[in-house]
Coordinates of C-alpha atoms and ligand atoms in Angstrom, one line a residue:
X9 CA 76.1 123.5 50.0
X10 CA 75.0 126.2 52.6
X11 CA 71.8 128.1 52.4
X12 CA 72.5 131.4 50.9
X13 CA 70.3 133.5 53.2
X14 CA 73.2 134.6 55.5
X15 CA 75.7 137.3 54.6
X16 CA 78.5 136.0 56.9
X17 CA 80.7 133.5 55.2
X18 CA 81.9 131.5 58.1
X19 CA 85.0 129.2 58.5
X20 CA 83.6 125.8 57.4
X21 CA 85.4 124.0 60.3
X22 CA 85.8 124.3 64.0
X23 CA 89.1 124.3 65.9
X24 CA 90.3 121.0 67.2
X25 CA 93.9 121.8 68.4
X26 CA 95.3 125.3 69.1
X27 CA 98.7 126.9 69.0
X28 CA 99.5 129.8 71.4
X29 CA 100.7 133.2 70.0
X30 CA 103.3 135.2 71.9
X31 CA 102.5 138.8 72.5
X32 CA 105.3 141.3 72.0
X33 CA 105.8 145.0 72.6
X34 CA 106.6 147.5 69.8
X35 CA 110.0 148.0 71.4
X36 CA 110.7 144.3 71.3
X37 CA 109.6 144.1 67.6
X38 CA 111.8 147.1 66.6
X39 CA 114.8 145.3 68.3
X40 CA 113.9 142.1 66.5
X41 CA 113.7 143.9 63.1
X42 CA 117.1 145.5 63.7
X43 CA 118.7 142.1 64.7
X44 CA 117.2 140.7 61.4
X45 CA 118.9 143.5 59.4
X46 CA 115.3 144.5 58.4
X47 CA 114.8 141.3 56.5
X48 CA 111.6 139.7 57.8
X49 CA 112.7 136.3 56.5
X50 CA 115.4 136.6 59.2
X51 CA 113.0 137.3 62.1
X52 CA 112.3 134.4 64.4
X53 CA 108.7 133.2 63.9
X54 CA 108.2 133.2 67.7
X55 CA 108.5 137.0 67.5
X56 CA 105.7 137.3 64.9
X57 CA 102.1 137.7 66.0
X58 CA 100.2 137.2 62.7
X59 CA 102.4 135.6 60.1
X60 CA 101.3 136.5 56.6
X61 CA 104.8 136.0 55.1
X62 CA 103.5 133.1 53.0
X63 CA 100.7 130.7 52.5
X64 CA 103.3 128.0 51.7
X65 CA 103.2 125.1 54.1
X66 CA 101.7 127.2 56.8
X67 CA 98.1 125.9 56.6
X68 CA 96.3 123.9 59.2
X69 CA 96.0 120.2 58.3
X70 CA 92.6 118.6 59.0
X71 CA 91.7 115.9 61.4
X72 CA 91.5 113.5 58.4
X73 CA 94.9 114.5 57.2
X74 CA 96.4 113.8 60.6
X75 CA 94.6 110.5 60.6
X76 CA 96.0 109.7 57.1
X77 CA 99.5 110.3 58.5
X78 CA 99.0 107.3 60.7
X79 CA 98.5 105.2 57.6
X80 CA 101.8 106.3 56.2
X81 CA 103.9 103.3 55.0
X82 CA 107.6 104.0 55.1
X83 CA 108.7 101.3 52.8
X84 CA 111.7 102.5 50.7
X85 CA 110.3 101.2 47.4
X86 CA 106.8 100.7 46.2
X87 CA 105.1 102.0 49.4
X88 CA 101.3 101.8 49.3
X89 CA 101.3 105.4 50.3
X90 CA 102.8 106.3 47.0
X91 CA 100.0 104.7 45.1
X92 CA 97.4 106.5 47.3
X93 CA 99.2 109.8 46.5
X94 CA 99.7 109.0 42.8
X95 CA 96.0 108.1 42.4
X96 CA 94.9 111.3 44.2
X97 CA 97.1 113.4 41.9
X98 CA 96.0 111.6 38.8
X99 CA 92.3 111.9 39.8
X100 CA 92.7 115.7 39.2
X101 CA 95.8 115.8 36.9
X102 CA 95.7 112.8 34.6
X103 CA 99.3 112.8 33.6
X104 CA 101.1 109.5 32.9
X105 CA 104.0 110.0 35.3
X106 CA 103.8 111.5 38.8
X107 CA 107.1 112.1 40.5
X108 CA 107.0 113.2 44.2
X109 CA 109.5 115.8 45.3
X110 CA 110.2 117.5 48.6
X111 CA 108.7 120.8 47.4
X112 CA 107.9 122.7 44.3
X113 CA 111.3 124.1 43.6
X114 CA 112.8 120.6 43.6
X115 CA 110.4 119.7 40.8
X116 CA 111.5 122.9 39.0
X117 CA 115.1 122.2 39.5
X118 CA 114.7 118.7 37.9
X119 CA 112.5 119.8 35.0
X120 CA 114.8 122.8 34.1
X121 CA 118.0 120.7 34.5
X122 CA 116.6 118.7 31.6
X123 CA 114.9 121.4 29.6
X124 CA 117.0 124.5 30.4
X125 CA 120.6 125.4 29.7
X126 CA 122.5 128.2 28.0
X127 CA 120.7 129.6 24.9
X128 CA 117.3 128.4 26.1
X129 CA 114.4 130.7 26.8
X130 CA 111.2 129.9 28.7
X131 CA 108.0 132.0 28.6
X132 CA 105.3 132.1 31.3
X133 CA 102.5 134.4 32.2
X134 CA 104.8 135.3 35.2
X135 CA 107.5 133.1 36.5
X136 CA 107.4 132.7 40.3
X137 CA 110.7 133.6 42.0
X138 CA 112.0 130.0 42.5
X139 CA 110.9 129.1 39.0
X140 CA 112.8 132.0 37.5
X141 CA 115.9 131.3 39.7
X142 CA 115.9 127.6 38.7
X143 CA 115.7 128.5 35.0
X144 CA 118.4 131.2 35.3
X145 CA 120.6 128.9 37.3
X146 CA 120.9 126.7 34.2
X147 CA 121.9 129.9 32.2
X148 CA 118.6 129.9 30.4
X149 CA 116.3 133.0 30.4
X150 CA 112.9 133.3 31.9
X151 CA 110.4 135.7 30.2
X152 CA 107.0 137.0 31.5
X153 CA 104.2 137.5 28.9
X154 CA 101.3 138.3 31.2
X155 CA 98.5 140.5 29.7
X156 CA 99.0 144.3 30.1
X157 CA 96.1 144.4 32.7
X158 CA 98.1 142.0 34.8
X159 CA 100.8 144.7 35.4
X160 CA 98.3 147.4 36.3
X161 CA 97.3 147.1 39.9
X162 CA 94.1 149.2 39.3
X163 CA 92.9 147.5 36.2
X164 CA 89.7 145.4 37.0
X165 CA 89.9 142.3 34.9
X166 CA 88.5 138.9 35.9
X167 CA 91.6 137.0 34.8
X168 CA 94.6 139.2 35.2
X169 CA 96.9 136.1 35.2
X170 CA 96.2 135.5 31.5
X171 CA 99.0 135.2 29.0
X172 CA 99.2 137.7 26.2
X173 CA 98.4 135.3 23.4
X174 CA 99.6 137.6 20.5
X175 CA 102.9 138.1 22.3
X176 CA 103.3 134.4 23.0
X177 CA 102.8 133.6 19.3
X178 CA 105.3 136.2 18.2
X179 CA 107.7 135.1 20.9
X180 CA 107.5 131.5 19.7
X181 CA 108.0 132.6 16.1
X182 CA 111.0 134.7 17.1
X183 CA 112.7 132.3 19.5
X184 CA 112.0 129.1 17.7
X185 CA 114.2 126.3 18.8
X186 CA 115.5 128.2 21.8
X187 CA 112.1 127.5 23.5
X188 CA 111.9 124.0 25.2
X189 CA 108.5 124.5 26.8
X190 CA 105.8 127.1 27.8
X191 CA 104.9 127.5 31.4
X192 CA 101.7 128.8 32.9
X193 CA 101.3 129.7 36.6
X194 CA 97.9 129.2 38.0
X195 CA 97.0 131.3 39.9
X196 CA 99.7 133.9 39.0
X197 CA 101.4 134.3 42.3
X198 CA 104.0 137.0 41.5
X199 CA 101.3 138.9 39.5
X200 CA 98.9 139.1 42.5
X201 CA 97.5 135.6 42.9
X202 CA 95.4 136.4 39.8
X203 CA 93.6 133.6 38.0
X204 CA 93.9 132.4 34.4
X205 CA 90.8 131.7 32.4
X206 CA 90.1 128.4 30.8
X207 CA 89.8 130.2 27.4
X208 CA 93.2 131.7 27.9
X209 CA 94.8 128.5 28.9
X210 CA 93.2 126.8 25.9
X211 CA 94.6 129.6 23.7
X212 CA 98.1 129.1 25.2
X213 CA 97.9 125.4 24.7
X214 CA 96.9 125.8 21.1
X215 CA 99.7 128.2 20.3
X216 CA 102.3 126.2 22.2
X217 CA 101.3 123.0 20.5
X218 CA 101.1 124.6 17.1
X219 CA 104.8 125.5 17.6
X220 CA 105.5 121.9 18.8
X221 CA 106.2 123.0 22.4
X222 CA 104.9 121.3 25.5
X223 CA 102.9 123.3 28.0
X224 CA 103.6 122.9 31.7
X225 CA 101.4 124.2 34.5
X226 CA 102.9 125.6 37.7
X227 CA 99.7 124.6 39.3
X228 CA 100.3 125.5 43.0
X229 CA 96.9 127.1 43.4
X230 CA 94.8 125.1 40.9
X231 CA 91.8 124.9 43.2
X232 CA 91.6 128.6 43.8
X233 CA 92.0 129.2 40.1
X234 CA 89.2 126.7 39.4
X235 CA 86.9 128.6 41.9
X236 CA 87.6 131.8 40.0
X237 CA 86.8 130.1 36.7
X238 CA 83.5 128.8 38.2
X239 CA 82.6 132.3 39.6
X240 CA 83.8 134.4 36.7
X241 CA 84.0 132.5 33.4
X242 CA 80.8 132.2 31.3
X243 CA 79.8 128.5 31.0
X244 CA 81.3 127.3 34.2
X245 CA 78.8 128.3 36.9
X246 CA 77.4 124.8 37.2
X247 CA 80.7 122.9 36.7
X248 CA 82.1 120.9 39.5
X249 CA 85.5 122.1 40.8
X250 CA 87.3 118.7 40.1
X251 CA 86.0 118.8 36.5
X252 CA 87.3 122.3 36.0
X253 CA 90.7 121.2 37.4
X254 CA 90.7 118.2 35.1
X255 CA 89.8 120.3 32.1
X256 CA 92.7 122.7 32.8
X257 CA 95.1 119.8 33.4
X258 CA 94.1 118.2 30.1
X259 CA 95.2 121.2 28.2
X260 CA 98.8 120.9 29.4
X261 CA 101.4 118.2 29.0
X262 CA 102.6 118.2 32.6
X263 CA 103.0 120.2 35.8
X264 CA 105.3 121.4 38.5
X265 CA 103.7 121.6 41.9
X266 CA 104.2 122.8 45.4
X267 CA 102.1 120.7 47.7
X268 CA 102.5 123.4 50.4
X269 CA 99.8 125.4 48.7
X270 CA 96.4 124.0 47.6
X271 CA 97.2 120.4 48.5
X272 CA 97.1 121.5 52.1
X273 CA 100.5 120.0 53.0
X274 CA 103.1 121.4 55.3
X275 CA 105.7 120.0 52.9
X276 CA 105.8 118.3 49.5
X277 CA 105.6 118.8 45.8
X278 CA 105.6 116.9 42.6
X279 CA 106.4 116.9 38.9
X280 CA 104.0 115.2 36.5
X281 CA 104.5 114.7 32.8
X282 CA 103.0 112.7 30.0
X283 CA 106.2 112.2 28.0
X284 CA 107.9 108.9 28.8
X285 CA 111.4 110.0 27.8
X286 CA 111.2 113.2 29.8
X287 CA 109.9 111.3 32.8
X288 CA 112.8 108.9 32.6
X289 CA 115.3 111.7 32.5
X290 CA 113.6 113.4 35.4
X291 CA 113.5 110.3 37.5
X292 CA 117.2 109.8 37.0
X293 CA 117.8 113.3 38.5
X294 CA 115.3 112.6 41.2
X295 CA 117.2 109.7 42.4
X296 CA 120.4 111.8 42.6
X297 CA 118.9 114.6 44.7
X298 CA 115.5 113.7 46.1
X299 CA 115.2 109.9 46.5
X300 CA 113.6 106.8 45.0
X301 CA 110.7 107.6 42.6
X302 CA 108.0 106.2 45.0
X303 CA 108.8 108.7 47.7
X304 CA 110.8 111.6 46.1
X305 CA 111.9 113.8 49.0
X306 CA 108.9 112.8 51.2
X307 CA 108.0 110.3 53.9
X308 CA 105.1 107.9 53.2
X309 CA 103.1 109.8 55.8
X310 CA 103.5 113.0 53.9
X311 CA 102.2 111.4 50.7
X312 CA 99.1 110.2 52.6
X313 CA 98.4 113.7 54.1
X314 CA 98.7 115.2 50.6
X315 CA 96.3 112.7 49.0
X316 CA 93.7 113.6 51.7
X317 CA 94.4 117.3 51.3
X318 CA 93.7 117.0 47.5
X319 CA 90.2 115.8 48.3
X320 CA 89.5 118.7 50.8
X321 CA 90.8 121.6 48.7
X322 CA 88.3 121.1 45.9
X323 CA 85.3 121.4 48.4
X324 CA 83.1 124.3 47.4
X325 CA 82.4 125.3 51.0
X326 CA 86.1 125.5 51.6
X327 CA 86.8 127.5 48.5
X328 CA 83.9 129.9 49.0
X329 CA 85.3 130.7 52.5
X330 CA 88.9 130.8 51.3
X331 CA 88.3 133.3 48.6
X332 CA 85.9 135.4 50.6
X333 CA 88.3 135.7 53.6
X334 CA 91.0 137.1 51.2
X335 CA 88.4 139.5 49.7
X336 CA 87.4 140.6 53.3
X337 CA 90.9 141.9 54.0
X338 CA 91.2 143.5 50.6
X339 CA 87.8 145.2 50.9
X340 CA 88.7 146.6 54.4
X341 CA 92.0 148.0 53.2
X342 CA 90.4 149.6 50.1
X343 CA 87.8 151.1 52.4
X344 CA 90.5 152.9 54.3
X345 CA 92.1 154.2 51.1
X346 CA 94.9 151.7 50.9
X347 CA 95.3 150.6 47.3
X348 CA 95.5 146.9 46.6
X349 CA 95.7 144.9 43.4
X350 CA 92.2 144.6 42.2
X351 CA 90.4 142.3 42.2
X352 CA 91.8 140.5 45.3
X353 CA 93.7 137.4 44.5
X354 CA 93.0 133.9 45.8
X355 CA 95.6 133.4 48.5
X356 CA 96.8 136.9 49.3
X357 CA 96.1 140.6 49.3
X358 CA 98.8 142.6 47.5
X359 CA 99.1 146.1 48.7
X360 CA 100.4 148.7 46.3
X361 CA 103.3 150.1 48.3
X362 CA 104.3 152.4 45.4
X363 CA 101.0 154.1 45.8
X364 CA 101.0 154.2 49.6
X365 CA 104.7 155.2 50.0
X366 CA 104.9 157.3 46.9
X367 CA 107.6 159.4 48.5
X368 CA 110.0 156.5 48.5
X369 CA 111.6 155.7 45.0
X370 CA 111.4 152.1 43.8
X371 CA 115.1 151.4 44.3
X372 CA 114.8 152.5 47.9
X373 CA 112.3 149.7 48.3
X374 CA 109.0 151.1 49.3
X375 CA 107.6 147.6 49.7
X376 CA 110.3 146.7 52.1
X377 CA 109.7 149.9 54.1
X378 CA 106.0 149.0 54.4
X379 CA 106.6 145.4 55.4
X380 CA 109.0 146.4 58.1
X381 CA 106.6 149.1 59.4
X382 CA 103.8 146.5 59.6
X383 CA 106.0 144.2 61.6
X384 CA 107.3 146.9 64.0
X385 CA 103.8 148.4 64.5
X386 CA 101.8 145.2 65.1
X387 CA 103.9 142.1 64.7
X388 CA 102.3 141.4 61.3
X389 CA 104.8 139.7 58.9
X390 CA 104.3 140.2 55.2
X391 CA 106.5 139.8 52.1
X392 CA 107.9 142.4 49.7
X393 CA 107.2 141.5 46.1
X394 CA 108.9 144.3 44.2
X395 CA 112.4 145.6 43.5
X396 CA 114.0 143.6 46.4
X397 CA 112.7 140.4 44.9
X398 CA 113.0 141.2 41.2
X399 CA 115.2 144.3 40.9
X400 CA 118.5 142.6 40.4
X401 CA 119.1 141.7 36.8
X402 CA 121.0 138.6 35.6
X403 CA 123.9 141.0 34.6
X404 CA 124.1 142.4 38.2
X405 CA 122.5 145.8 37.4
X406 CA 119.4 147.1 39.2
X407 CA 116.1 147.9 37.5
X408 CA 112.8 148.8 39.3
X409 CA 110.3 145.9 39.3
X410 CA 107.1 146.3 37.4
X411 CA 105.2 146.8 40.7
X412 CA 106.2 147.5 44.3
X413 CA 103.9 145.2 46.2
X414 CA 103.6 143.9 49.8
X415 CA 101.9 140.5 49.9
X416 CA 99.7 139.5 52.8
X417 CA 99.5 135.8 52.2
X418 CA 96.7 134.1 54.1
X419 CA 97.6 130.6 55.4
X420 CA 94.9 128.1 54.8
X421 CA 92.4 127.5 57.6
X422 CA 94.8 129.1 60.2
X423 CA 93.6 132.5 61.2
X424 CA 90.2 133.6 62.2
X425 CA 88.3 136.8 61.3
X426 CA 89.4 138.6 64.5
X427 CA 93.1 138.0 63.6
X428 CA 92.3 139.6 60.2
X429 CA 90.5 142.5 61.9
X430 CA 93.6 143.1 64.0
X431 CA 95.7 143.2 60.8
X432 CA 93.3 145.8 59.4
X433 CA 93.9 147.9 62.6
X434 CA 97.6 147.7 62.2
X435 CA 97.3 149.0 58.7
X436 CA 95.2 151.9 60.0
X437 CA 98.0 152.8 62.4
X438 CA 100.8 152.5 59.8
X439 CA 98.7 154.6 57.3
X440 CA 98.5 157.4 60.0
X441 CA 102.3 157.9 59.9
X442 CA 103.2 156.9 56.4
X443 CA 105.1 160.1 55.7
X444 CA 107.5 159.3 58.5
X445 CA 108.6 156.1 56.8
X446 CA 111.9 156.1 54.9
X447 CA 113.5 153.7 52.4
X448 CA 116.2 151.1 52.7
X449 CA 119.4 150.2 51.0
X450 CA 120.9 146.7 50.6
X451 CA 124.2 146.3 52.5
X452 CA 124.8 142.6 51.7
X453 CA 123.2 140.2 49.3
X454 CA 123.6 136.7 47.8
X455 CA 123.8 136.1 44.0
X456 CA 120.3 134.7 43.7
X457 CA 117.0 134.9 45.5
X458 CA 118.4 137.8 47.5
X459 CA 115.1 138.6 49.3
X460 CA 115.5 135.6 51.6
X461 CA 118.9 136.6 53.1
X462 CA 119.8 140.2 52.0
X463 CA 120.7 142.6 54.8
X464 CA 119.2 146.1 54.8
X465 CA 119.9 149.4 56.4
X466 CA 117.4 152.2 56.8
X467 CA 118.2 155.3 54.7
X468 CA 116.9 157.8 57.3
Ligands
LIG2 C1 105.5 128.2 46.2 C2 105.6 128.3 44.7 C3 106.6 127.6 44.0 C4 107.7 126.9 44.7 O1 107.3 125.9 45.6 P1 108.1 125.5 46.9 O2 107.3 124.4 47.5 O3 108.1 126.7 47.8 O4 109.5 125.1 46.6 C5 106.6 127.6 42.6 N1 105.6 128.3 42.0 C6 104.7 129.0 42.6 C7 103.6 129.7 41.8 C8 104.6 129.0 44.0 O5 103.6 129.7 44.6

């Protein structure tokens, strides 16, 4: 571990291979936004300068991960790369069955194809969008039971991703047999990348198990969550990160996972469960849609890269830098009066667009307006997490989301501090003309996950 006599938390790596960024003018960016129907998912990445759309699959792999790729064994069945991957997963998450998938949503699709269905209801602290969509696709319902502080952007709470335990208990009493499992998202992505405490997870596990329900982790950012536990939860300051991860894993009965997050992959995911019968059902579906159980939707080389990534992400030097670099952006925005979810999350800064663009009503999508303005002004791509993403109800009606956020997700090990300083400057410019920004309406949308493909038109 580093001496702690220096204030500057540096990137604990140096750059080994670089990618060029294309500079664009504001006029070019306005034209690109219009061509994309003001949906930033539809903008070509080449026209983006700093891409904070997501931290999913966008991280930089390490020298050792690229080296591991050379060890990839592409045997169809029983590849040694599978066993390397399985052992790396089980070292942190000791579940009996590890089932690789091409990404997290494939694991969700398989799990909820088995556990979901009409009449079923599934609680979580907050379901991520693909989780919710995969549950709803089976005609089951997804319910969010995060603590009240988790919905208040200004509330300072060390573990805003926690589940409301009293509500969970009441929910399980009320819904009884309709509940096939309880989910817990660590960290709580849709709720601001906020962590869950060990004590809360233990409480959730006790309640779920008392009702005879299995608990599954949506564990995409398990290492960031573990770092917050170490920093913030009494009794964990001296605990090793892998031990914290194993303790959390041991409270649950399985997990869905996107390896594009903390496992440092550009692709990948897995489903892991203890229950033999459930695993057998999931493997049967896996073979239909993903592939043979020793590769899932992945190449042997991907499995090797992920196994190596799992050893790197639990490094304390990495996690200290990671969490500090997110906090650095949040602190700078706060200092210029731009309200963010507090405290800053692990992988992203969530700007409160409702507060900044208070003249735009929720169903005119203030988050979308801010995201488009950041792109047009400085080529910074972010992601609305508000009424565009969550406003459409299963019955087709519109309801404002709990919060109107713009997420600035920080890819792992990808951008330097000067890139982030530039982002801060872009915000400063947008802030200066916030009252000129207008809302948007949706002119075309698909039935599910509309934020990826919906077309927008400016209202002014
Ligand atoms: C990214 C993510 C998923 C889905 O994973 P993909 O790999 O994108 O399919 C599920 N849950 C959470 C919390 C996520 O962040």
